[in-house]
């Protein structure tokens, strides 16, 4: 096998990995986009208690999966390695804060503001990918990013009163994704380590609320209990998918397909829960989607050039 054939095979392998990453990434954001349906169904549960259930039941689920896959030693290695533990402690804090603010926003009729946060996040992903990971974009991709950025800026100007929600959600999630891309752990092991780090505080809060008689779990009926017990799967499955995708795609590309999630959230806010669009939204969405289409076209064209035999 000559060098040219080897290069083509390598490029084809990279393309295949990117393709699977794209499919999983799209599925991830579709699931996240439907999350308001779940959190509004448990709107009577305080956001902090929801977070506690997400952590506790995610840990239980992930430990069982890791046990049957023989991966508990890998989790132990991660939990005892300071080189891995410190960044995962930061990412765990970021994702817990992101969860808390998002649940609060959904339960308090700020779904449109939350969706704006996840429209802003891809722009931060592109910036972080360029500055930290040294990823490069061609001129068409930069034009696409600029179009989307203008669209997001128009949205931001029209939503000043809730912009803090959007900015905090965007910043925390963009930084979380960057750290997970840079930390050398598998998707499941990394997520298990993050939730395990959050477990002691979560269990302590659970016990305290139970002792005080303020715990909603077991006091609001079997439907609520089942919804809270399902928090583990609802939390872990999309995050595992995200961690898989983030390892197999350019960070900027992953950032731009995030528009699937906030678009679905926005549709739910408007058509299911009766929130309203400002004039700025009507100006912004054509720009955002045009930018996404341009970026996708450029990325596909670049990939075809990469795998073309010389």
mmCIF file of C-alpha atoms in Angstrom:
data_model
loop_
_atom_site.group_PDB
_atom_site.id
_atom_site.type_symbol
_atom_site.label_atom_id
_atom_site.label_comp_id
_atom_site.label_asym_id
_atom_site.label_seq_id
_atom_site.Cartn_x
_atom_site.Cartn_y
_atom_site.Cartn_z
ATOM 1 C CA UNK A 1 0.000 0.000 0.000
ATOM 2 C CA UNK A 2 1.509 3.332 -1.048
ATOM 3 C CA UNK A 3 1.523 6.540 0.950
ATOM 4 C CA UNK A 4 -1.293 8.094 -1.084
ATOM 5 C CA UNK A 5 -3.636 5.142 -0.465
ATOM 6 C CA UNK A 6 -2.819 5.207 3.239
ATOM 7 C CA UNK A 7 -3.592 8.921 3.398
ATOM 8 C CA UNK A 8 -6.912 8.391 1.633
ATOM 9 C CA UNK A 9 -7.840 5.586 4.047
ATOM 10 C CA UNK A 10 -6.934 7.761 7.024
ATOM 11 C CA UNK A 11 -8.991 10.652 5.663
ATOM 12 C CA UNK A 12 -11.920 8.295 5.019
ATOM 13 C CA UNK A 13 -11.699 6.999 8.594
ATOM 14 C CA UNK A 14 -11.717 10.569 9.905
ATOM 15 C CA UNK A 15 -14.725 11.356 7.722
ATOM 16 C CA UNK A 16 -16.595 8.279 9.021
ATOM 17 C CA UNK A 17 -15.925 9.292 12.621
ATOM 18 C CA UNK A 18 -17.069 12.830 11.907
ATOM 19 C CA UNK A 19 -20.234 11.488 10.265
ATOM 20 C CA UNK A 20 -21.132 9.356 13.289
ATOM 21 C CA UNK A 21 -20.298 12.274 15.566
ATOM 22 C CA UNK A 22 -22.625 14.507 13.563
ATOM 23 C CA UNK A 23 -25.509 12.015 13.778
ATOM 24 C CA UNK A 24 -25.085 11.565 17.524
ATOM 25 C CA UNK A 25 -24.667 15.310 18.015
ATOM 26 C CA UNK A 26 -27.925 16.032 16.189
ATOM 27 C CA UNK A 27 -29.720 13.419 18.297
ATOM 28 C CA UNK A 28 -28.283 14.951 21.455
ATOM 29 C CA UNK A 29 -29.550 18.426 20.695
ATOM 30 C CA UNK A 30 -32.948 17.094 19.662
ATOM 31 C CA UNK A 31 -33.304 15.459 23.078
ATOM 32 C CA UNK A 32 -32.119 18.608 24.858
ATOM 33 C CA UNK A 33 -34.532 20.650 22.792
ATOM 34 C CA UNK A 34 -37.460 18.676 24.206
ATOM 35 C CA UNK A 35 -36.319 19.027 27.840
ATOM 36 C CA UNK A 36 -38.829 21.807 28.709
ATOM 37 C CA UNK A 37 -41.608 19.221 28.440
ATOM 38 C CA UNK A 38 -40.005 17.226 31.255
ATOM 39 C CA UNK A 39 -39.131 20.123 33.533
ATOM 40 C CA UNK A 40 -42.525 21.766 33.190
ATOM 41 C CA UNK A 41 -44.152 18.437 34.134
ATOM 42 C CA UNK A 42 -42.307 18.643 37.480
ATOM 43 C CA UNK A 43 -42.736 22.393 37.866
ATOM 44 C CA UNK A 44 -43.960 21.890 41.456
ATOM 45 C CA UNK A 45 -40.541 20.469 42.447
ATOM 46 C CA UNK A 46 -37.932 23.092 43.497
ATOM 47 C CA UNK A 47 -35.032 23.327 40.991
ATOM 48 C CA UNK A 48 -32.432 22.390 43.630
ATOM 49 C CA UNK A 49 -34.264 19.177 44.443
ATOM 50 C CA UNK A 50 -34.490 18.355 40.741
ATOM 51 C CA UNK A 51 -30.700 18.758 40.494
ATOM 52 C CA UNK A 52 -30.216 16.439 43.479
ATOM 53 C CA UNK A 53 -32.332 13.753 41.834
ATOM 54 C CA UNK A 54 -30.493 14.196 38.538
ATOM 55 C CA UNK A 55 -27.182 13.588 40.304
ATOM 56 C CA UNK A 56 -28.227 10.687 42.558
ATOM 57 C CA UNK A 57 -30.044 8.642 39.930
ATOM 58 C CA UNK A 58 -27.447 9.400 37.234
ATOM 59 C CA UNK A 59 -24.712 8.031 39.518
ATOM 60 C CA UNK A 60 -26.753 4.886 40.219
ATOM 61 C CA UNK A 61 -27.391 4.292 36.528
ATOM 62 C CA UNK A 62 -23.820 4.995 35.433
ATOM 63 C CA UNK A 63 -22.226 2.821 38.118
ATOM 64 C CA UNK A 64 -24.418 -0.121 37.083
ATOM 65 C CA UNK A 65 -23.505 0.343 33.421
ATOM 66 C CA UNK A 66 -19.802 0.658 34.232
ATOM 67 C CA UNK A 67 -19.951 -2.466 36.418
ATOM 68 C CA UNK A 68 -21.401 -4.628 33.669
ATOM 69 C CA UNK A 69 -18.947 -3.212 31.136
ATOM 70 C CA UNK A 70 -15.983 -3.831 33.433
ATOM 71 C CA UNK A 71 -15.142 -0.115 33.522
ATOM 72 C CA UNK A 72 -15.271 0.571 37.266
ATOM 73 C CA UNK A 73 -11.440 0.369 37.498
ATOM 74 C CA UNK A 74 -11.247 3.149 34.907
ATOM 75 C CA UNK A 75 -13.580 5.260 37.054
ATOM 76 C CA UNK A 76 -11.409 4.582 40.101
ATOM 77 C CA UNK A 77 -8.309 5.610 38.147
ATOM 78 C CA UNK A 78 -10.010 8.846 37.103
ATOM 79 C CA UNK A 79 -11.194 9.618 40.642
ATOM 80 C CA UNK A 80 -7.688 9.101 42.051
ATOM 81 C CA UNK A 81 -5.806 11.081 39.392
ATOM 82 C CA UNK A 82 -5.402 14.762 40.280
ATOM 83 C CA UNK A 83 -4.515 15.494 36.658
ATOM 84 C CA UNK A 84 -8.000 14.325 35.614
ATOM 85 C CA UNK A 85 -9.932 15.140 38.757
ATOM 86 C CA UNK A 86 -9.358 18.899 38.863
ATOM 87 C CA UNK A 87 -10.717 19.672 35.391
ATOM 88 C CA UNK A 88 -13.618 17.262 35.947
ATOM 89 C CA UNK A 89 -14.431 19.016 39.224
ATOM 90 C CA UNK A 90 -14.629 22.277 37.268
ATOM 91 C CA UNK A 91 -16.775 20.744 34.526
ATOM 92 C CA UNK A 92 -19.050 19.166 37.166
ATOM 93 C CA UNK A 93 -19.550 22.566 38.790
ATOM 94 C CA UNK A 94 -20.258 24.185 35.426
ATOM 95 C CA UNK A 95 -22.831 21.606 34.358
ATOM 96 C CA UNK A 96 -24.577 21.636 37.763
ATOM 97 C CA UNK A 97 -24.876 25.430 37.598
ATOM 98 C CA UNK A 98 -26.115 25.185 34.022
ATOM 99 C CA UNK A 99 -28.767 22.630 35.031
ATOM 100 C CA UNK A 100 -29.950 24.726 37.961
ATOM 101 C CA UNK A 101 -30.360 27.932 35.982
ATOM 102 C CA UNK A 102 -32.000 26.165 33.059
ATOM 103 C CA UNK A 103 -34.572 24.387 35.237
ATOM 104 C CA UNK A 104 -35.356 27.633 37.044
ATOM 105 C CA UNK A 105 -35.785 29.461 33.732
ATOM 106 C CA UNK A 106 -38.108 26.803 32.281
ATOM 107 C CA UNK A 107 -40.230 26.623 35.422
ATOM 108 C CA UNK A 108 -40.511 30.433 35.569
ATOM 109 C CA UNK A 109 -41.667 30.940 31.967
ATOM 110 C CA UNK A 110 -38.314 32.002 30.528
ATOM 111 C CA UNK A 111 -37.995 29.251 27.903
ATOM 112 C CA UNK A 112 -37.335 31.813 25.154
ATOM 113 C CA UNK A 113 -34.509 33.343 27.243
ATOM 114 C CA UNK A 114 -33.088 29.862 27.848
ATOM 115 C CA UNK A 115 -33.206 29.093 24.136
ATOM 116 C CA UNK A 116 -31.345 32.347 23.456
ATOM 117 C CA UNK A 117 -28.595 31.142 25.800
ATOM 118 C CA UNK A 118 -28.108 28.074 23.656
ATOM 119 C CA UNK A 119 -28.127 30.208 20.521
ATOM 120 C CA UNK A 120 -25.268 32.208 22.049
ATOM 121 C CA UNK A 121 -23.301 29.130 23.118
ATOM 122 C CA UNK A 122 -22.204 28.087 19.592
ATOM 123 C CA UNK A 123 -20.588 31.479 19.057
ATOM 124 C CA UNK A 124 -18.584 30.951 22.226
ATOM 125 C CA UNK A 125 -17.696 27.427 21.060
ATOM 126 C CA UNK A 126 -16.281 28.814 17.829
ATOM 127 C CA UNK A 127 -14.301 31.443 19.727
ATOM 128 C CA UNK A 128 -12.933 28.913 22.219
ATOM 129 C CA UNK A 129 -12.123 26.437 19.459
ATOM 130 C CA UNK A 130 -10.187 29.131 17.598
ATOM 131 C CA UNK A 131 -8.311 30.525 20.625
ATOM 132 C CA UNK A 132 -7.700 27.416 22.745
ATOM 133 C CA UNK A 133 -7.752 24.477 20.325
ATOM 134 C CA UNK A 134 -6.221 26.376 17.383
ATOM 135 C CA UNK A 135 -8.995 25.244 15.050
ATOM 136 C CA UNK A 136 -9.150 27.171 11.787
ATOM 137 C CA UNK A 137 -12.067 28.282 9.653
ATOM 138 C CA UNK A 138 -12.055 29.213 5.980
ATOM 139 C CA UNK A 139 -13.551 32.498 4.774
ATOM 140 C CA UNK A 140 -16.980 30.977 4.053
ATOM 141 C CA UNK A 141 -17.137 29.510 7.521
ATOM 142 C CA UNK A 142 -16.138 32.830 9.072
ATOM 143 C CA UNK A 143 -18.865 34.510 7.038
ATOM 144 C CA UNK A 144 -21.359 31.936 8.308
ATOM 145 C CA UNK A 145 -20.277 32.528 11.891
ATOM 146 C CA UNK A 146 -20.550 36.297 11.386
ATOM 147 C CA UNK A 147 -24.091 35.965 10.004
ATOM 148 C CA UNK A 148 -25.155 33.833 12.946
ATOM 149 C CA UNK A 149 -23.427 36.211 15.381
ATOM 150 C CA UNK A 150 -25.334 39.185 13.958
ATOM 151 C CA UNK A 151 -28.559 37.235 14.320
ATOM 152 C CA UNK A 152 -27.796 36.401 17.932
ATOM 153 C CA UNK A 153 -26.828 40.039 18.610
ATOM 154 C CA UNK A 154 -30.195 41.160 17.285
ATOM 155 C CA UNK A 155 -31.872 38.674 19.610
ATOM 156 C CA UNK A 156 -29.828 39.877 22.569
ATOM 157 C CA UNK A 157 -30.741 43.528 22.018
ATOM 158 C CA UNK A 158 -34.417 42.631 22.048
ATOM 159 C CA UNK A 159 -34.194 40.601 25.260
ATOM 160 C CA UNK A 160 -32.156 42.817 27.632
ATOM 161 C CA UNK A 161 -34.237 42.105 30.741
ATOM 162 C CA UNK A 162 -33.459 38.381 30.644
ATOM 163 C CA UNK A 163 -30.071 38.554 28.927
ATOM 164 C CA UNK A 164 -28.265 37.482 32.123
ATOM 165 C CA UNK A 165 -30.033 34.120 31.924
ATOM 166 C CA UNK A 166 -28.936 33.672 28.332
ATOM 167 C CA UNK A 167 -25.318 34.715 28.959
ATOM 168 C CA UNK A 168 -24.882 32.485 32.009
ATOM 169 C CA UNK A 169 -26.335 29.460 30.222
ATOM 170 C CA UNK A 170 -24.183 30.092 27.140
ATOM 171 C CA UNK A 171 -20.947 30.608 29.047
ATOM 172 C CA UNK A 172 -21.301 27.672 31.414
ATOM 173 C CA UNK A 173 -22.164 25.193 28.664
ATOM 174 C CA UNK A 174 -19.494 26.362 26.226
ATOM 175 C CA UNK A 175 -16.804 26.051 28.907
ATOM 176 C CA UNK A 176 -18.162 22.657 29.954
ATOM 177 C CA UNK A 177 -17.906 21.318 26.413
ATOM 178 C CA UNK A 178 -14.372 22.667 26.005
ATOM 179 C CA UNK A 179 -13.161 21.001 29.205
ATOM 180 C CA UNK A 180 -14.755 17.678 28.295
ATOM 181 C CA UNK A 181 -13.087 17.785 24.891
ATOM 182 C CA UNK A 182 -9.677 18.408 26.448
ATOM 183 C CA UNK A 183 -9.851 15.913 29.348
ATOM 184 C CA UNK A 184 -8.538 12.460 28.455
ATOM 185 C CA UNK A 185 -11.430 10.304 29.720
ATOM 186 C CA UNK A 186 -14.048 8.229 27.982
ATOM 187 C CA UNK A 187 -17.545 9.722 27.715
ATOM 188 C CA UNK A 188 -19.168 7.432 30.274
ATOM 189 C CA UNK A 189 -16.275 7.395 32.725
ATOM 190 C CA UNK A 190 -15.953 11.176 32.584
ATOM 191 C CA UNK A 191 -19.666 11.702 33.201
ATOM 192 C CA UNK A 192 -19.652 9.147 36.025
ATOM 193 C CA UNK A 193 -16.721 10.976 37.631
ATOM 194 C CA UNK A 194 -18.499 14.340 37.355
ATOM 195 C CA UNK A 195 -21.730 13.117 38.913
ATOM 196 C CA UNK A 196 -19.828 11.173 41.590
ATOM 197 C CA UNK A 197 -18.074 14.381 42.594
ATOM 198 C CA UNK A 198 -21.496 16.005 43.016
ATOM 199 C CA UNK A 199 -22.930 13.024 44.909
ATOM 200 C CA UNK A 200 -21.897 13.817 48.538
ATOM 201 C CA UNK A 201 -23.516 17.266 48.483
ATOM 202 C CA UNK A 202 -26.602 15.860 46.750
ATOM 203 C CA UNK A 203 -27.088 13.048 49.273
ATOM 204 C CA UNK A 204 -26.573 15.461 52.171
ATOM 205 C CA UNK A 205 -29.223 17.812 50.749
ATOM 206 C CA UNK A 206 -31.627 14.904 50.191
ATOM 207 C CA UNK A 207 -31.258 13.753 53.815
ATOM 208 C CA UNK A 208 -31.598 17.301 55.168
ATOM 209 C CA UNK A 209 -34.815 18.007 53.226
ATOM 210 C CA UNK A 210 -36.242 14.648 54.299
ATOM 211 C CA UNK A 211 -35.479 15.401 57.964
ATOM 212 C CA UNK A 212 -37.069 18.850 57.613
ATOM 213 C CA UNK A 213 -40.167 17.424 55.937
ATOM 214 C CA UNK A 214 -39.691 19.586 52.836
ATOM 215 C CA UNK A 215 -38.717 16.847 50.381
ATOM 216 C CA UNK A 216 -41.179 16.664 47.478
ATOM 217 C CA UNK A 217 -40.098 13.123 46.571
ATOM 218 C CA UNK A 218 -42.422 10.538 48.163
ATOM 219 C CA UNK A 219 -44.832 13.303 49.208
ATOM 220 C CA UNK A 220 -46.480 14.285 45.905
ATOM 221 C CA UNK A 221 -47.720 11.015 44.482
ATOM 222 C CA UNK A 222 -46.344 8.173 42.398
ATOM 223 C CA UNK A 223 -46.344 10.133 39.122
ATOM 224 C CA UNK A 224 -43.952 12.740 40.522
ATOM 225 C CA UNK A 225 -41.789 10.018 42.064
ATOM 226 C CA UNK A 226 -41.501 8.189 38.745
ATOM 227 C CA UNK A 227 -40.619 11.392 36.914
ATOM 228 C CA UNK A 228 -37.899 12.187 39.446
ATOM 229 C CA UNK A 229 -36.549 8.635 39.345
ATOM 230 C CA UNK A 230 -36.283 8.929 35.558
ATOM 231 C CA UNK A 231 -34.044 11.993 35.986
ATOM 232 C CA UNK A 232 -30.976 9.747 35.867
ATOM 233 C CA UNK A 233 -31.644 8.449 32.370
ATOM 234 C CA UNK A 234 -32.923 11.822 31.151
ATOM 235 C CA UNK A 235 -29.696 13.414 32.387
ATOM 236 C CA UNK A 236 -27.131 10.762 31.541
ATOM 237 C CA UNK A 237 -28.184 9.642 28.056
ATOM 238 C CA UNK A 238 -27.914 13.038 26.288
ATOM 239 C CA UNK A 239 -24.673 13.910 28.122
ATOM 240 C CA UNK A 240 -23.127 10.591 27.089
ATOM 241 C CA UNK A 241 -24.175 11.282 23.521
ATOM 242 C CA UNK A 242 -22.705 14.787 23.745
ATOM 243 C CA UNK A 243 -19.407 13.502 25.125
ATOM 244 C CA UNK A 244 -19.230 10.963 22.260
ATOM 245 C CA UNK A 245 -19.924 13.608 19.629
ATOM 246 C CA UNK A 246 -17.532 16.208 21.038
ATOM 247 C CA UNK A 247 -14.610 13.780 20.675
ATOM 248 C CA UNK A 248 -15.318 13.127 16.987
ATOM 249 C CA UNK A 249 -16.125 16.507 15.519
ATOM 250 C CA UNK A 250 -14.432 19.845 15.103
ATOM 251 C CA UNK A 251 -15.527 21.902 18.088
ATOM 252 C CA UNK A 252 -16.756 24.736 15.870
ATOM 253 C CA UNK A 253 -18.966 22.358 13.854
ATOM 254 C CA UNK A 254 -20.381 20.851 17.030
ATOM 255 C CA UNK A 255 -21.086 24.353 18.250
ATOM 256 C CA UNK A 256 -23.109 25.317 15.204
ATOM 257 C CA UNK A 257 -25.380 22.250 15.220
ATOM 258 C CA UNK A 258 -26.404 23.307 18.712
ATOM 259 C CA UNK A 259 -29.011 25.436 16.968
ATOM 260 C CA UNK A 260 -31.210 22.323 16.760
ATOM 261 C CA UNK A 261 -31.708 22.287 20.542
ATOM 262 C CA UNK A 262 -32.608 25.934 21.153
ATOM 263 C CA UNK A 263 -34.823 26.010 18.069
ATOM 264 C CA UNK A 264 -36.915 23.169 19.485
ATOM 265 C CA UNK A 265 -36.949 24.872 22.891
ATOM 266 C CA UNK A 266 -38.079 28.093 21.276
ATOM 267 C CA UNK A 267 -40.878 26.325 19.419
ATOM 268 C CA UNK A 268 -42.079 24.759 22.656
ATOM 269 C CA UNK A 269 -41.965 28.110 24.436
ATOM 270 C CA UNK A 270 -43.992 29.772 21.700
ATOM 271 C CA UNK A 271 -46.504 27.161 20.621
ATOM 272 C CA UNK A 272 -46.920 24.979 23.708
ATOM 273 C CA UNK A 273 -46.389 27.343 26.643
ATOM 274 C CA UNK A 274 -47.583 30.615 25.132
ATOM 275 C CA UNK A 275 -44.464 32.761 25.399
ATOM 276 C CA UNK A 276 -43.974 35.543 22.837
ATOM 277 C CA UNK A 277 -41.427 36.636 20.235
ATOM 278 C CA UNK A 278 -40.107 40.159 19.956
ATOM 279 C CA UNK A 279 -39.603 41.925 16.631
ATOM 280 C CA UNK A 280 -35.901 41.130 16.939
ATOM 281 C CA UNK A 281 -36.592 37.413 16.770
ATOM 282 C CA UNK A 282 -38.186 37.784 13.359
ATOM 283 C CA UNK A 283 -35.082 39.585 12.079
ATOM 284 C CA UNK A 284 -32.623 37.213 13.734
ATOM 285 C CA UNK A 285 -33.755 33.769 12.654
ATOM 286 C CA UNK A 286 -33.198 34.190 8.890
ATOM 287 C CA UNK A 287 -29.624 35.296 9.664
ATOM 288 C CA UNK A 288 -28.978 32.399 12.039
ATOM 289 C CA UNK A 289 -30.318 29.713 9.736
ATOM 290 C CA UNK A 290 -28.630 31.191 6.665
ATOM 291 C CA UNK A 291 -25.342 31.140 8.546
ATOM 292 C CA UNK A 292 -25.890 27.536 9.566
ATOM 293 C CA UNK A 293 -26.664 26.515 5.986
ATOM 294 C CA UNK A 294 -23.567 28.295 4.677
ATOM 295 C CA UNK A 295 -21.324 26.738 7.305
ATOM 296 C CA UNK A 296 -22.701 23.249 6.622
ATOM 297 C CA UNK A 297 -22.147 23.658 2.887
ATOM 298 C CA UNK A 298 -18.562 24.827 3.427
ATOM 299 C CA UNK A 299 -17.765 22.016 5.877
ATOM 300 C CA UNK A 300 -19.163 19.387 3.479
ATOM 301 C CA UNK A 301 -17.181 20.852 0.572
ATOM 302 C CA UNK A 302 -13.989 20.874 2.653
ATOM 303 C CA UNK A 303 -14.484 17.242 3.654
ATOM 304 C CA UNK A 304 -14.934 16.149 0.032
ATOM 305 C CA UNK A 305 -11.704 17.878 -0.936
ATOM 306 C CA UNK A 306 -9.929 16.163 1.982
ATOM 307 C CA UNK A 307 -10.827 12.613 0.929
ATOM 308 C CA UNK A 308 -10.389 13.135 -2.853
ATOM 309 C CA UNK A 309 -7.556 10.909 -4.184
ATOM 310 C CA UNK A 310 -4.520 12.828 -5.380
#
